[in-house]
Tab-separated table of C-alpha atoms and ligand atoms in Angstrom:
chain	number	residue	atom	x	y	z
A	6	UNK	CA	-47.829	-76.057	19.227
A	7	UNK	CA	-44.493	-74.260	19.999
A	8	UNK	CA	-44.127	-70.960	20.049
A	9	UNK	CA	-40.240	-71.260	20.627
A	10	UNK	CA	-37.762	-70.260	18.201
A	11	UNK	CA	-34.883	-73.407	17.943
A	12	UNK	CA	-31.190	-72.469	19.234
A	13	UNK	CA	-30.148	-71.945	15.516
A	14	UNK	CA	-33.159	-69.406	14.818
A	15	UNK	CA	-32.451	-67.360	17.649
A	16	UNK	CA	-28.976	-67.425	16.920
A	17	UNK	CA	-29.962	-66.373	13.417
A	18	UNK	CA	-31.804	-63.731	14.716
A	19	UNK	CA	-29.198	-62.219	17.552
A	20	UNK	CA	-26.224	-62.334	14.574
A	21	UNK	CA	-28.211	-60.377	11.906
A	22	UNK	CA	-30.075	-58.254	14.733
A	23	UNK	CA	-26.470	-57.085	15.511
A	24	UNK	CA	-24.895	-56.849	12.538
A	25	UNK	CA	-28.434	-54.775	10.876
A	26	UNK	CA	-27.862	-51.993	13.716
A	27	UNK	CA	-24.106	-51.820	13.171
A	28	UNK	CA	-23.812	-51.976	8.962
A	29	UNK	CA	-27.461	-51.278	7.963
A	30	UNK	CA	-28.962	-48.850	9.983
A	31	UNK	CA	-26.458	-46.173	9.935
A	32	UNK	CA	-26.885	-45.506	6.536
A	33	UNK	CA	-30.177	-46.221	5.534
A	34	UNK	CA	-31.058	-42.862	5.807
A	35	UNK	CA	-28.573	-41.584	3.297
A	36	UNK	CA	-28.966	-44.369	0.728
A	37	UNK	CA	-32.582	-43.178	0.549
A	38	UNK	CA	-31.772	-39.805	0.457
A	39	UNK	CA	-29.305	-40.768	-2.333
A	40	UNK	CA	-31.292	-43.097	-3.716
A	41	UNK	CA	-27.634	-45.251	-3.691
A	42	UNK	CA	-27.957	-49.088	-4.192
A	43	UNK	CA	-26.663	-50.880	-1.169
A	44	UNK	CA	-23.133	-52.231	-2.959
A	45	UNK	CA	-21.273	-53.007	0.397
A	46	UNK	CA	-24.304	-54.259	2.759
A	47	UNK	CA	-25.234	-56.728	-0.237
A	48	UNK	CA	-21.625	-57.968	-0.280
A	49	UNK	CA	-21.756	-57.880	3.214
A	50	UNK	CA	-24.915	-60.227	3.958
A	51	UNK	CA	-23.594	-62.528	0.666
A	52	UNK	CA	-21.112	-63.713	2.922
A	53	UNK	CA	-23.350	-64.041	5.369
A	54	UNK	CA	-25.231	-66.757	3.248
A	55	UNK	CA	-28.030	-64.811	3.346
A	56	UNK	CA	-28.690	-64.128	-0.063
A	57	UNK	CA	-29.836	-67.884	-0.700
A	58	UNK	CA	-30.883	-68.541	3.125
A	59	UNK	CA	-33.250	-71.754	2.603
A	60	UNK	CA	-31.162	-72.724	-0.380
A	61	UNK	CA	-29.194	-76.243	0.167
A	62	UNK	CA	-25.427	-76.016	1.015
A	63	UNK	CA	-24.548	-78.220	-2.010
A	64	UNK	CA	-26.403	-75.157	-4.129
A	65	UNK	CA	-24.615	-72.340	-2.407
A	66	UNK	CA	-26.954	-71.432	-0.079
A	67	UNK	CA	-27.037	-71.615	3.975
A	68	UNK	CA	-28.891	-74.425	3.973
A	69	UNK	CA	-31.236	-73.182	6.832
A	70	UNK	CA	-34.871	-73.700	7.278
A	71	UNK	CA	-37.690	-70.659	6.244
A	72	UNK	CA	-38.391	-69.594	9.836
A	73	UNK	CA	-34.674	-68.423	9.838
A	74	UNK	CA	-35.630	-66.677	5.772
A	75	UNK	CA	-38.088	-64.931	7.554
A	76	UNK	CA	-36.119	-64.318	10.598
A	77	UNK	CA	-33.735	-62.905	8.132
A	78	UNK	CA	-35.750	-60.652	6.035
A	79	UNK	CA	-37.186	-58.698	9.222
A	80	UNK	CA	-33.729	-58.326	10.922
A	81	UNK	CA	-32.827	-56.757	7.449
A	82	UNK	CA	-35.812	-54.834	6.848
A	83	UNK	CA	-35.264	-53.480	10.786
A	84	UNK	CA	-32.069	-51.818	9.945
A	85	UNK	CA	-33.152	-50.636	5.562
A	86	UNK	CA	-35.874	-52.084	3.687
A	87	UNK	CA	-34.330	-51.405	0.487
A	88	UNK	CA	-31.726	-53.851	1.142
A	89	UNK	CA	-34.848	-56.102	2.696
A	90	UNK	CA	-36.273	-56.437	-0.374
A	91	UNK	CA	-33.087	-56.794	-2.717
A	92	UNK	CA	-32.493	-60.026	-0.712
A	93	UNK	CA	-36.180	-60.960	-0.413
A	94	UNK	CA	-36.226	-61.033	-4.174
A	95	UNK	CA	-33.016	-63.164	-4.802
A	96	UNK	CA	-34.032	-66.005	-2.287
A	97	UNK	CA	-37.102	-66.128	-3.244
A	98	UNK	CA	-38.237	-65.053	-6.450
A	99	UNK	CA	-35.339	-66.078	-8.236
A	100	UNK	CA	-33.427	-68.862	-6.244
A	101	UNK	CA	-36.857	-71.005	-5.107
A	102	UNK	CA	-38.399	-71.087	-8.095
A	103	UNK	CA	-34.949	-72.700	-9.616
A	104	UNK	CA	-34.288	-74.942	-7.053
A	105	UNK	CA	-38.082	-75.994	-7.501
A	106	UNK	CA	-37.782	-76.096	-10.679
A	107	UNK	CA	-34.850	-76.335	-12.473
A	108	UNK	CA	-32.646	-78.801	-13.692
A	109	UNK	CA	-29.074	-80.077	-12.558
A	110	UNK	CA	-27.843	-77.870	-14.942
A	111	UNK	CA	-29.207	-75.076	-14.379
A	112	UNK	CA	-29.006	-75.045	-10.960
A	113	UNK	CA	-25.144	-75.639	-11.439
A	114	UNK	CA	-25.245	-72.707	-13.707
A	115	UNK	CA	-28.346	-70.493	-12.599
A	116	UNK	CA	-28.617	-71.341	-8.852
A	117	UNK	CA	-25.533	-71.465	-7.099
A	118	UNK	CA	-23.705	-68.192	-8.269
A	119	UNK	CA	-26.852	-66.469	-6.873
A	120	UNK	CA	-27.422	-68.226	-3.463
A	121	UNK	CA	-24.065	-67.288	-3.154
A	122	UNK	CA	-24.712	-64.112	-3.588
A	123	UNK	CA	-21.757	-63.544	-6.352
A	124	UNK	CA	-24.345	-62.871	-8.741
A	125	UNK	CA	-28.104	-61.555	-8.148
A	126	UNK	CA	-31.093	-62.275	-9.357
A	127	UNK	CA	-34.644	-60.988	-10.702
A	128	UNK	CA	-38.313	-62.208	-11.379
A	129	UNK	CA	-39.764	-60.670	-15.022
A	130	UNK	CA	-43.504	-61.686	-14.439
A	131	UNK	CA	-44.874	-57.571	-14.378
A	132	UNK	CA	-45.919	-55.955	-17.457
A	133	UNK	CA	-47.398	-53.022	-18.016
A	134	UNK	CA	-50.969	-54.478	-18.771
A	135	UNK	CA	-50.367	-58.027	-16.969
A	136	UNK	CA	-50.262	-56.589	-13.191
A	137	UNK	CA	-52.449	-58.148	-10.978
A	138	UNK	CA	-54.019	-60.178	-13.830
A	139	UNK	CA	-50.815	-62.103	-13.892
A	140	UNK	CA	-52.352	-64.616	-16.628
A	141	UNK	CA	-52.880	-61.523	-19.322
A	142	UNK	CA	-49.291	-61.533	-20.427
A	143	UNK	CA	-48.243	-60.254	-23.773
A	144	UNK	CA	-44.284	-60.708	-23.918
A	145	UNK	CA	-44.197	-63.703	-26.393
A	146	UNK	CA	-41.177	-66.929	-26.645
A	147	UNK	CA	-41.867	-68.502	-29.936
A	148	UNK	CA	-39.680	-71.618	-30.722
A	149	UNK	CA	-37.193	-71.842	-33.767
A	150	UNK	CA	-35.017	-75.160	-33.504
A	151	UNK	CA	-33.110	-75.434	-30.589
A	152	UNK	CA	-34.017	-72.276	-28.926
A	153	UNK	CA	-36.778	-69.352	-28.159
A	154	UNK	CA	-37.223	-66.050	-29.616
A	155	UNK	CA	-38.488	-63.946	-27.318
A	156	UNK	CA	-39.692	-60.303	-27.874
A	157	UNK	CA	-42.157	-58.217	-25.219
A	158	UNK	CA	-41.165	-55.956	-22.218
A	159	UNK	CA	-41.860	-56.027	-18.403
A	160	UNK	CA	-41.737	-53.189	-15.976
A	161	UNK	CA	-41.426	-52.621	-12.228
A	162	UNK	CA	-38.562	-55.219	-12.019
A	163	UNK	CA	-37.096	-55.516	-8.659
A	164	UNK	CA	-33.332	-56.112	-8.527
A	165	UNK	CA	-33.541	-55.491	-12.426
A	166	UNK	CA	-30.963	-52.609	-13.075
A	167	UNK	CA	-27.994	-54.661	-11.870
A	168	UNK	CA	-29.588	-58.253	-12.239
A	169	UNK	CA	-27.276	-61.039	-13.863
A	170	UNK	CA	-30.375	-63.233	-14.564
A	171	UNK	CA	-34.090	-62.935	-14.408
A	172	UNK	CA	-36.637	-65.265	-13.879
A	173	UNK	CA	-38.941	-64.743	-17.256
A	174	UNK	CA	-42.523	-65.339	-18.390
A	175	UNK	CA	-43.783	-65.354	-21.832
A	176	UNK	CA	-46.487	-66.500	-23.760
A	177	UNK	CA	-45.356	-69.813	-25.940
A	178	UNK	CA	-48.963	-70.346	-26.941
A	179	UNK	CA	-51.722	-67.107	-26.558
A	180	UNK	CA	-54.691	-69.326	-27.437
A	181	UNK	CA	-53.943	-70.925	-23.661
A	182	UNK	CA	-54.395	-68.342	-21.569
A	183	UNK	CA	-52.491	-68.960	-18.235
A	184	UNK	CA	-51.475	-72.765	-19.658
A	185	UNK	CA	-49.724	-71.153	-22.140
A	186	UNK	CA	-47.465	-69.142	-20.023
A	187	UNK	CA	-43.667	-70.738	-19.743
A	188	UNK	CA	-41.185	-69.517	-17.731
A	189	UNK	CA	-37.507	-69.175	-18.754
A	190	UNK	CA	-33.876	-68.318	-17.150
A	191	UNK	CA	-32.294	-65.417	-18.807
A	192	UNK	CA	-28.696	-63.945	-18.812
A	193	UNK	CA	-29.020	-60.627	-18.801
A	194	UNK	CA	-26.461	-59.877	-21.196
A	195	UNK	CA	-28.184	-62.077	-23.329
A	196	UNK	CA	-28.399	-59.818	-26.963
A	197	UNK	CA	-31.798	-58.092	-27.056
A	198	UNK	CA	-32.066	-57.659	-23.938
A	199	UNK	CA	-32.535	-53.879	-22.789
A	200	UNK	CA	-33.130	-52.248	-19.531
A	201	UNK	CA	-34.593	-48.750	-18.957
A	202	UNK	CA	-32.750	-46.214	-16.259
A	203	UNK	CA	-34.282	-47.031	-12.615
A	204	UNK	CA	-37.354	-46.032	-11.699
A	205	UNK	CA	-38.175	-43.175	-9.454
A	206	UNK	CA	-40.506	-43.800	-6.710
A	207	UNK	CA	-42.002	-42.920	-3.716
A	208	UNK	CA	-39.673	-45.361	-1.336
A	209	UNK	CA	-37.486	-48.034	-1.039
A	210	UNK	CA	-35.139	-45.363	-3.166
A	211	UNK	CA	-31.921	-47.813	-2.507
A	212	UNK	CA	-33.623	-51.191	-3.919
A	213	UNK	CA	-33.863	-50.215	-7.764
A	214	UNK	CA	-36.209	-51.694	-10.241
A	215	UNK	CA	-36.657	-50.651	-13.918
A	216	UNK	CA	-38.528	-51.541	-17.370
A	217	UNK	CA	-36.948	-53.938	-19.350
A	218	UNK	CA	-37.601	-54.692	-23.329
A	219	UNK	CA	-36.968	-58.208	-24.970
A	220	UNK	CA	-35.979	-57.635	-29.243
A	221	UNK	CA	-35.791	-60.590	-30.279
A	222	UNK	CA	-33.843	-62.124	-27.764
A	223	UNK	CA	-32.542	-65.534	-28.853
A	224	UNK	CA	-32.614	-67.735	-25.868
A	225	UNK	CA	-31.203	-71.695	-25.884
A	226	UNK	CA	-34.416	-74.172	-25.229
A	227	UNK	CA	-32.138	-75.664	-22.465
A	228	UNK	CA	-32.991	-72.292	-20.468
A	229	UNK	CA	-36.623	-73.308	-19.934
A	230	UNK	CA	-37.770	-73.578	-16.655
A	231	UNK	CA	-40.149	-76.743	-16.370
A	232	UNK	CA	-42.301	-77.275	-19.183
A	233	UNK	CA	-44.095	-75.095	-21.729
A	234	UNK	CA	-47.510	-74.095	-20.230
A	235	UNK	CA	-46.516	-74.253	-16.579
A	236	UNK	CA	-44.857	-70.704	-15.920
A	237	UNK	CA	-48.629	-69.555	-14.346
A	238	UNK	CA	-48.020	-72.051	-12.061
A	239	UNK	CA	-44.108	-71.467	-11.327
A	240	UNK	CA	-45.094	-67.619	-10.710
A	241	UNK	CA	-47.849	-68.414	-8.000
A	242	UNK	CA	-46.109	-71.132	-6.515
A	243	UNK	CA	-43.076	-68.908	-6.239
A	244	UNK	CA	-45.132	-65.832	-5.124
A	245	UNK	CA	-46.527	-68.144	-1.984
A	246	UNK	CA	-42.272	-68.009	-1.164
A	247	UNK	CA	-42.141	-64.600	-1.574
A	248	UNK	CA	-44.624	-62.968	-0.106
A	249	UNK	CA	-43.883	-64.646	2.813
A	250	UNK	CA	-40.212	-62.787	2.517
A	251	UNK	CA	-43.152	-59.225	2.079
A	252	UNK	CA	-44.846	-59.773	4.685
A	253	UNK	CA	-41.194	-60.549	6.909
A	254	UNK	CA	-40.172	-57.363	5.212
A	255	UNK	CA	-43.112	-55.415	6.825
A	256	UNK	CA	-42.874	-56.678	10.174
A	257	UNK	CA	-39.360	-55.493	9.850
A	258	UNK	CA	-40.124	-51.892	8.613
A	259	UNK	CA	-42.924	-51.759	11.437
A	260	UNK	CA	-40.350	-52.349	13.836
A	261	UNK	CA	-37.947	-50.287	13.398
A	262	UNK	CA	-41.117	-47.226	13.833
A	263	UNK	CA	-42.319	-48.681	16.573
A	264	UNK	CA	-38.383	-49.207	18.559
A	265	UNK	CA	-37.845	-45.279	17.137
A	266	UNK	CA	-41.476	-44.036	18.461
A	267	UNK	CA	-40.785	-45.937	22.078
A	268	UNK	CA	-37.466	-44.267	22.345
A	269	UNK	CA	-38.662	-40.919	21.233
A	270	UNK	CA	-41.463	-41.048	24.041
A	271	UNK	CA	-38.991	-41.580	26.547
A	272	UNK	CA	-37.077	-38.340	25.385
A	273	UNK	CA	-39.495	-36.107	24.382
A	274	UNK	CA	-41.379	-34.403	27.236
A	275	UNK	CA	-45.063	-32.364	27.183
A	276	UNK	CA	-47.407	-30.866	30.035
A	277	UNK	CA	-43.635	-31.294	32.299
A	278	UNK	CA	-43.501	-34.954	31.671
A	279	UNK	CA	-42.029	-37.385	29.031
A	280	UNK	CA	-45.085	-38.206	26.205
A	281	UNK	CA	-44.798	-41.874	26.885
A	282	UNK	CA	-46.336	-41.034	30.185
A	283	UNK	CA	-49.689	-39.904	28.486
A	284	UNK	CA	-52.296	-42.812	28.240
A	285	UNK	CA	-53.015	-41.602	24.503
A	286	UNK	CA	-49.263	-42.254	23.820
A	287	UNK	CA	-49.420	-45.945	26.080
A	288	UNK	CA	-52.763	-46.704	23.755
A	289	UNK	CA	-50.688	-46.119	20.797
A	290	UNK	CA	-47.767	-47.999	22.180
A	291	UNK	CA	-49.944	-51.012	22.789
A	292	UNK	CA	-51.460	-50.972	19.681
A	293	UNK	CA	-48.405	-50.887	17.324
A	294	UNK	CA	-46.999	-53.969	19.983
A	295	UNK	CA	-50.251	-56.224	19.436
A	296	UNK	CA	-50.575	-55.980	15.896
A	297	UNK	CA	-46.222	-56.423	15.643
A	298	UNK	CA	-46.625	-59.752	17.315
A	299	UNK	CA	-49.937	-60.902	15.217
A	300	UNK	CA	-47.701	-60.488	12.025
A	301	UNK	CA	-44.768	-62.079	13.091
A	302	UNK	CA	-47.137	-64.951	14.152
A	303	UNK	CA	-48.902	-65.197	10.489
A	304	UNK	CA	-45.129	-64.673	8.776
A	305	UNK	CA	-43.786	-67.179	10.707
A	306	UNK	CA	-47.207	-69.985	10.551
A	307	UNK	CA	-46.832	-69.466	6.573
A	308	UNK	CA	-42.575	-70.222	7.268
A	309	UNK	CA	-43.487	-73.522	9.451
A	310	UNK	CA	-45.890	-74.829	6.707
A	311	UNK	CA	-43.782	-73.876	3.764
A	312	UNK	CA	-40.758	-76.052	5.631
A	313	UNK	CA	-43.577	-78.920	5.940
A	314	UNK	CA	-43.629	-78.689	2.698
A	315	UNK	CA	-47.674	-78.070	2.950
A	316	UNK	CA	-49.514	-75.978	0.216
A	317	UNK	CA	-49.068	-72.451	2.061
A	318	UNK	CA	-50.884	-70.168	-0.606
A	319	UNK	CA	-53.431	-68.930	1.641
A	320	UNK	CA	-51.569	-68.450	5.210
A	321	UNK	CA	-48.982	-66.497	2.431
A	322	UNK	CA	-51.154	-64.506	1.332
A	323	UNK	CA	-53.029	-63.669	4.881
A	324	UNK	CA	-49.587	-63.103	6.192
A	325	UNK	CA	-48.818	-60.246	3.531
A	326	UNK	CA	-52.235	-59.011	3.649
A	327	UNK	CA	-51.888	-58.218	7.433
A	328	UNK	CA	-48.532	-57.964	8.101
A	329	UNK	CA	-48.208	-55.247	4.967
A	330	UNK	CA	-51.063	-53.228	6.113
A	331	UNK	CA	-50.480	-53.427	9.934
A	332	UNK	CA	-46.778	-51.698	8.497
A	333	UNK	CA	-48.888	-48.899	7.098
A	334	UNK	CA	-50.832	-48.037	10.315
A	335	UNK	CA	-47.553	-48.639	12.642
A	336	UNK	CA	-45.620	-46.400	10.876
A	337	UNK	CA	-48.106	-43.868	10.453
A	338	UNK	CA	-48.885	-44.255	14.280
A	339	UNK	CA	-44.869	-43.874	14.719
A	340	UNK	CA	-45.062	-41.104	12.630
A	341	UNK	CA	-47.594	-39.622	15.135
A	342	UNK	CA	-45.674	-40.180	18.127
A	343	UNK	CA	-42.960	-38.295	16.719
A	344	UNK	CA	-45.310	-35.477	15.944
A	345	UNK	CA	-43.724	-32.158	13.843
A	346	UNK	CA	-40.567	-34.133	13.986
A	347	UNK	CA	-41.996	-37.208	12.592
A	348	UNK	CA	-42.766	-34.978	9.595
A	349	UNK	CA	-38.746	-33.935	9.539
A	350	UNK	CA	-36.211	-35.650	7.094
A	351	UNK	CA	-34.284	-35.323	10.067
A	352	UNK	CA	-35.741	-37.997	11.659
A	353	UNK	CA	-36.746	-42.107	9.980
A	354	UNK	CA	-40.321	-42.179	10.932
A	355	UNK	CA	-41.062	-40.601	7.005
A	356	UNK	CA	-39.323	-43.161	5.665
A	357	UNK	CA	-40.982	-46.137	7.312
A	358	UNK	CA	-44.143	-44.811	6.326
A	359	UNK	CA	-43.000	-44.634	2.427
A	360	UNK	CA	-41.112	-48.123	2.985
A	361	UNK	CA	-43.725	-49.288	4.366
A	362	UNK	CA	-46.421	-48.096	1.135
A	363	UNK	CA	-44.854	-50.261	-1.291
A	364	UNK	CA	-45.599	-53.940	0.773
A	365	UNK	CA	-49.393	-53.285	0.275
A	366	UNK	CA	-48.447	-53.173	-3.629
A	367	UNK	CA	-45.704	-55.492	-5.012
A	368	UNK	CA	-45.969	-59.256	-4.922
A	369	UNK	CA	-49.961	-58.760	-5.278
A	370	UNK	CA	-51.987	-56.149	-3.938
A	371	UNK	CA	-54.224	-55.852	-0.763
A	372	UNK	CA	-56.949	-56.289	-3.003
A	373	UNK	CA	-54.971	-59.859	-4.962
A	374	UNK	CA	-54.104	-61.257	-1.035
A	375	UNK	CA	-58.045	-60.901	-0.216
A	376	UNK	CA	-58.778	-62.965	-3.326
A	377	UNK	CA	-56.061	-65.531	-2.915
A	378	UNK	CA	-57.651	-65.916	0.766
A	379	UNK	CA	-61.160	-66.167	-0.185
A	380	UNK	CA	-60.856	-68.283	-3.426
A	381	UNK	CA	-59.031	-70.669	-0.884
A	382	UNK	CA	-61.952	-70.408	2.049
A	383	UNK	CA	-64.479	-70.437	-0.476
A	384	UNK	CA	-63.888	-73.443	-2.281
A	385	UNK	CA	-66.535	-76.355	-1.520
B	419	LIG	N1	-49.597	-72.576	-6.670
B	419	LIG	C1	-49.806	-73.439	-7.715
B	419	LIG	N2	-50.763	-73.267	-8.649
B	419	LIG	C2	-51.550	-72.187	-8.526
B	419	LIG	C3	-51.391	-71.258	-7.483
B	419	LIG	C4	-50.371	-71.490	-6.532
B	419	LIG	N3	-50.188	-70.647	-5.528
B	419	LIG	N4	-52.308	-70.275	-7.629
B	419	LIG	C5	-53.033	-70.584	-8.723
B	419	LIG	N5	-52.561	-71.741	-9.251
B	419	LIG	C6	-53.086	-72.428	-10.417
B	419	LIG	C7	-54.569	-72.782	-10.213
B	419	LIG	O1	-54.719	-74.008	-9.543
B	419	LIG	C8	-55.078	-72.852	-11.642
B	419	LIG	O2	-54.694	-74.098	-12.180
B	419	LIG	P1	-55.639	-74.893	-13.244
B	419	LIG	O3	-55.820	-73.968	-14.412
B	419	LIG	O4	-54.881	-76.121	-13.561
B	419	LIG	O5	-56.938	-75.124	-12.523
B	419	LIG	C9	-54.252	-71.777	-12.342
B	419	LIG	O6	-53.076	-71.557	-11.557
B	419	LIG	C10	-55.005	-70.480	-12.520
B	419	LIG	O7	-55.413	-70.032	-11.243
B	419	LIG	P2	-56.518	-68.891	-11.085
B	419	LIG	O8	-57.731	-69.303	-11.865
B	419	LIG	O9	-56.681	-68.611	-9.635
B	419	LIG	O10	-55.824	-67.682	-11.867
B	419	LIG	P3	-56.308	-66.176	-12.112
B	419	LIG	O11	-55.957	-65.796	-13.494
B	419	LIG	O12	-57.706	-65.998	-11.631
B	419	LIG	O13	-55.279	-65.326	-11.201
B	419	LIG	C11	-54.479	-64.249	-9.236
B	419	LIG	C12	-55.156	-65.478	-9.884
B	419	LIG	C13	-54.378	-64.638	-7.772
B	419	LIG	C14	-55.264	-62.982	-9.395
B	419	LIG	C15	-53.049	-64.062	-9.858
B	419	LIG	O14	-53.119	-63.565	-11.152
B	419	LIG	C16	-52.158	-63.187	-9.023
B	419	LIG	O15	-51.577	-63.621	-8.030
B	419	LIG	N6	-51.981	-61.883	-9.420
B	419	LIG	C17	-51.048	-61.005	-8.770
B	419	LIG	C18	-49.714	-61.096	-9.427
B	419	LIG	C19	-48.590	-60.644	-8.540
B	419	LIG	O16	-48.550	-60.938	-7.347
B	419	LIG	N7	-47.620	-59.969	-9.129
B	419	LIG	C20	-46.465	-59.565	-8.413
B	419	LIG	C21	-45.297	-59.480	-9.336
B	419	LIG	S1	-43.745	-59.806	-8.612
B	419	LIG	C22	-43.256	-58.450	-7.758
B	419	LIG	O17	-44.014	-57.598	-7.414
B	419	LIG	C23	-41.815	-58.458	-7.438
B	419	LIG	C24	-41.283	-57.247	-6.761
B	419	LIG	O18	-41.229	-56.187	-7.307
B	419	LIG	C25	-40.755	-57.365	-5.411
C-alpha cells in the first residue's frame, strides 16, 4: 500500500492548485451571485486538458490516469464548484461512457471535440418520474428504418443549457424494464430537440442545468451507444465514473471552508485572544481535518481501482456517500467558525454550505449510495 501521490499527480495537483486560486477563486463569488456560467475558466482549464483528463491523447484528452481526474476535480471544486461540476460532468458522464462505449466513429465525431474541451457535453438519464428509480424511464426511441424517433423529456440536466451533445436514455422496448433501456448520442441541434431556460436553485448558481423535451426527434441508428437494452447498464457503469468526480467535488468544496475557517480563526479575536486559541474552535478544527483526509482517502481508493480497471461500484458509491455528507457538516462547521459573519454574503462560508447541499443529491442520493453499498455487501 502507498499512500504517495506519483511525481506527475503532485505535479497535477501544484499546477491546478495554483492556477484555481489565481483564475477561479476570485470570482466565484460573483458568478454565484450572478448566477454567470463560467465562459473564460472553462476555456481556460480546456486548454489545460482538463476537460477530458483520463481520456487517451489519440481522443483529445490528457491522457492521465483517474487519481490525477480526481486530483483535478477537488483543485477545481477548491477555487468554484460550479465550474467543478461542469467539468466533472464532461469527463465523466459524457466522455467515459463514449470512450467505453462507443464506436471509432463516434468517438472521432462524439469524443474528441469534447475531451478537448471545444465542445461540451451532457448526460440525459433524469426525468421527472425516473429519479432515483433510474430503470422507470418514460422518454421512448422507437425505430423507423435507418434511424430512431425519439419523443419524452428529461429534467435537471447538468451542462444542458449550452451542451453540444448529450448522452441519452430511452425506452426502445417498455415491456423490458431496465433491459429495455438504450442509450444514444445526440446533437443538440438535432430538430426536436428543446431546452427549457436554466433552472433556479439553491447553489452551484454558475453550473446551469435545465429541462429538456424530445418531439419527435429523428436520430440516425448509427448514434446508438452499444446495443439496444444495455443503456441501464451504460448509466450505472458510467455513474461508478462519476460519482467518483462528486465525491472529488466535495472534498474540494469542504476544503476551501475548512482553509477559510482556519484563516478566519487566526484573525478573528474573542475573550482578548484569537478564536483559534479556544479548545471548542481546535475541536472543530480537528474534526473538519480528520474527516477531509478520510474522503480524500475513499475518492482516491475508488480512483486506484477504477485505473485497475476493477469493478469500483461500491468504493464509488461509499466515496460519494461520505465524502458528500462530510461536505455538509464541514461547511456548516466552517460556517460556525465564522459565526455572524459566516451568515454574511460578504464572506464564502454560505456558499460552501449551499455548494456543498447539492453533492448529497445529484448522481444518486444519500439514500441510492447506501443501497448501492449494501446490495454490494449483502450479496451471498
Ligand atoms: N455497472 C454495471 N451494471 C450494473 C451496475 C453497475 N454499476 N449497477 C447495476 N447494474 C446492473 C445489474 O447487474 C442488473 O443487471 P441484470 O439485470 O443483468 O442482473 C441491472 O443493472 C439492474 O440492477 P438493479 O437491479 O440494481 O437496478 P435497480 O432498478 O434496482 O436500480 C439503483 C438500482 C442503484 C437504485 C439505480 O436505479 C440508481 O443508481 N439510481 C440513481 C440514479 C442516479 O444516480 N441518477 C443520477 C442522474 S445523473 C446526475 O445527477 C447528473 C448531474 O446532474 C450532475
Amino acid at each position: 500500500m502507498n499512500f504517495e501521490l506519483t511525481d506527475v499527480q503532485r505535479e497535477i495537483q501544484r499546477t491546478i492548485r495554483e492556477v484555481a486560486a489565481k483564475e477561479l477563486t476570485p470570482h466565484a463569488r460573483k458568478w454565484d451571485e450572478t448566477h454567470a456560467w463560467p465562459t473564460d475558466a472553462v476555456k481556460m482549464l480546456s486548454e489545460l486538458s482538463l476537460l477530458g483528463v483520463a481520456i487517451p491523447e489519440q481522443y483529445g484528452g490528457a491522457g492521465l490516469d483517474n487519481v490525477c481526474y480526481a486530483i483535478a476535480v477537488e483543485e477545481i471544486s477548491r477555487g468554484c464548484a460550479s465550474t467543478g461540476v461542469i467539468v466533472s460532468v464532461n469527463n465523466s458522464l459524457y466522455c467515459d461512457p463514449v470512450m467505453k462505449f462507443g464506436t471509432e466513429a463516434q468517438k472521432e465525431q462524439f469524443l474528441t471535440p469534447f475531451a478537448r474541451g471545444e465542445k461540451l457535453g451532457c448526460f440525459g438519464l433524469t426525468e421527472p418520474e425516473a429519479g432515483s428509480d433510474a430503470g422507470a424511464q418514460k422518454t421512448v426511441a422507437v425505430r423507423r428504418g435507418d434511424e430512431y424517433v425519439i419523443n419524452g423529456s428529461k429534467n435537471w440536466i447538468t451542462n444542458g443549457p449550452k451542451a453540444d451533445a448529450i448522452v441519452l436514455f430511452a425506452m426502445t422496448n417498455k415491456e423490458a424494464g431496465h433491459k429495455g433501456i438504450t442509450a444514444f448520442l445526440v446533437p443538440t441541434n438535432t430538430p426536436g430537440f428543446i431546452r427549457a431556460e436554466p433552472d433556479k436553485k439553491m447553489g452551484i448558481s454558475a453550473a446551469w442545468s435545465c429541462s429538456m423535451f424530445f418531439e419527435d426527434m429523428r436520430v440516425p441508428a448509427k448514434y446508438r451507444l452499444g446495443e439496444e437494452g444495455e443503456g441501464f447498464k451504460v448509466a450505472m457503469s458510467t455513474l461508478d465514473g462519476g460519482r467518483l468526480g462528486i465525491a472529488a467535488q466535495a472534498v474540494g468544496i469542504a476544503r476551501a471552508a475548512y482553509e477559510e475557517a482556519v484563516q478566519y480563526s487566526g484573525d478573528r479575536k474573542s475573550f482578548g485572544k484569537p478564536i483559534r486559541e479556544h479548545q471548542a474552535i481546535q475541536f472543530m478544527i480537528a474534526d473538519m481535518a480528520t474527516e477531509l483526509d478520510a474522503a480524500r482517502l475513499l475518492v482516491w481508493r475508488a480512483a486506484l481501482m477504477k485505473d485497475k480497471g476493477v469493478r469500483h461500484s461500491s468504493e464509488s458509491a461509499m466515496a460519494k456517500l461520505y465524502a458528500s455528507e462530510m461536505a455538509s457538516r464541514v461547511t456548516n462547521k466552517a460556517l460556525q467558525v465564522h459565526g455572524g459573519m459566516g451568515y454574511s454574503k460578504e464572506m464564502d462560508a454560505e456558499r460552501h454550505v449551499r455548494d456543498a447541499r447539492i453533492t448529497e443529491i445529484y448522481e444518486g442520493t444519500s439514500e441510492i449510495q447506501r443501497i448501492v453499498i449494501s446490495t454490494h455487501l449483502l450479496k451471498e
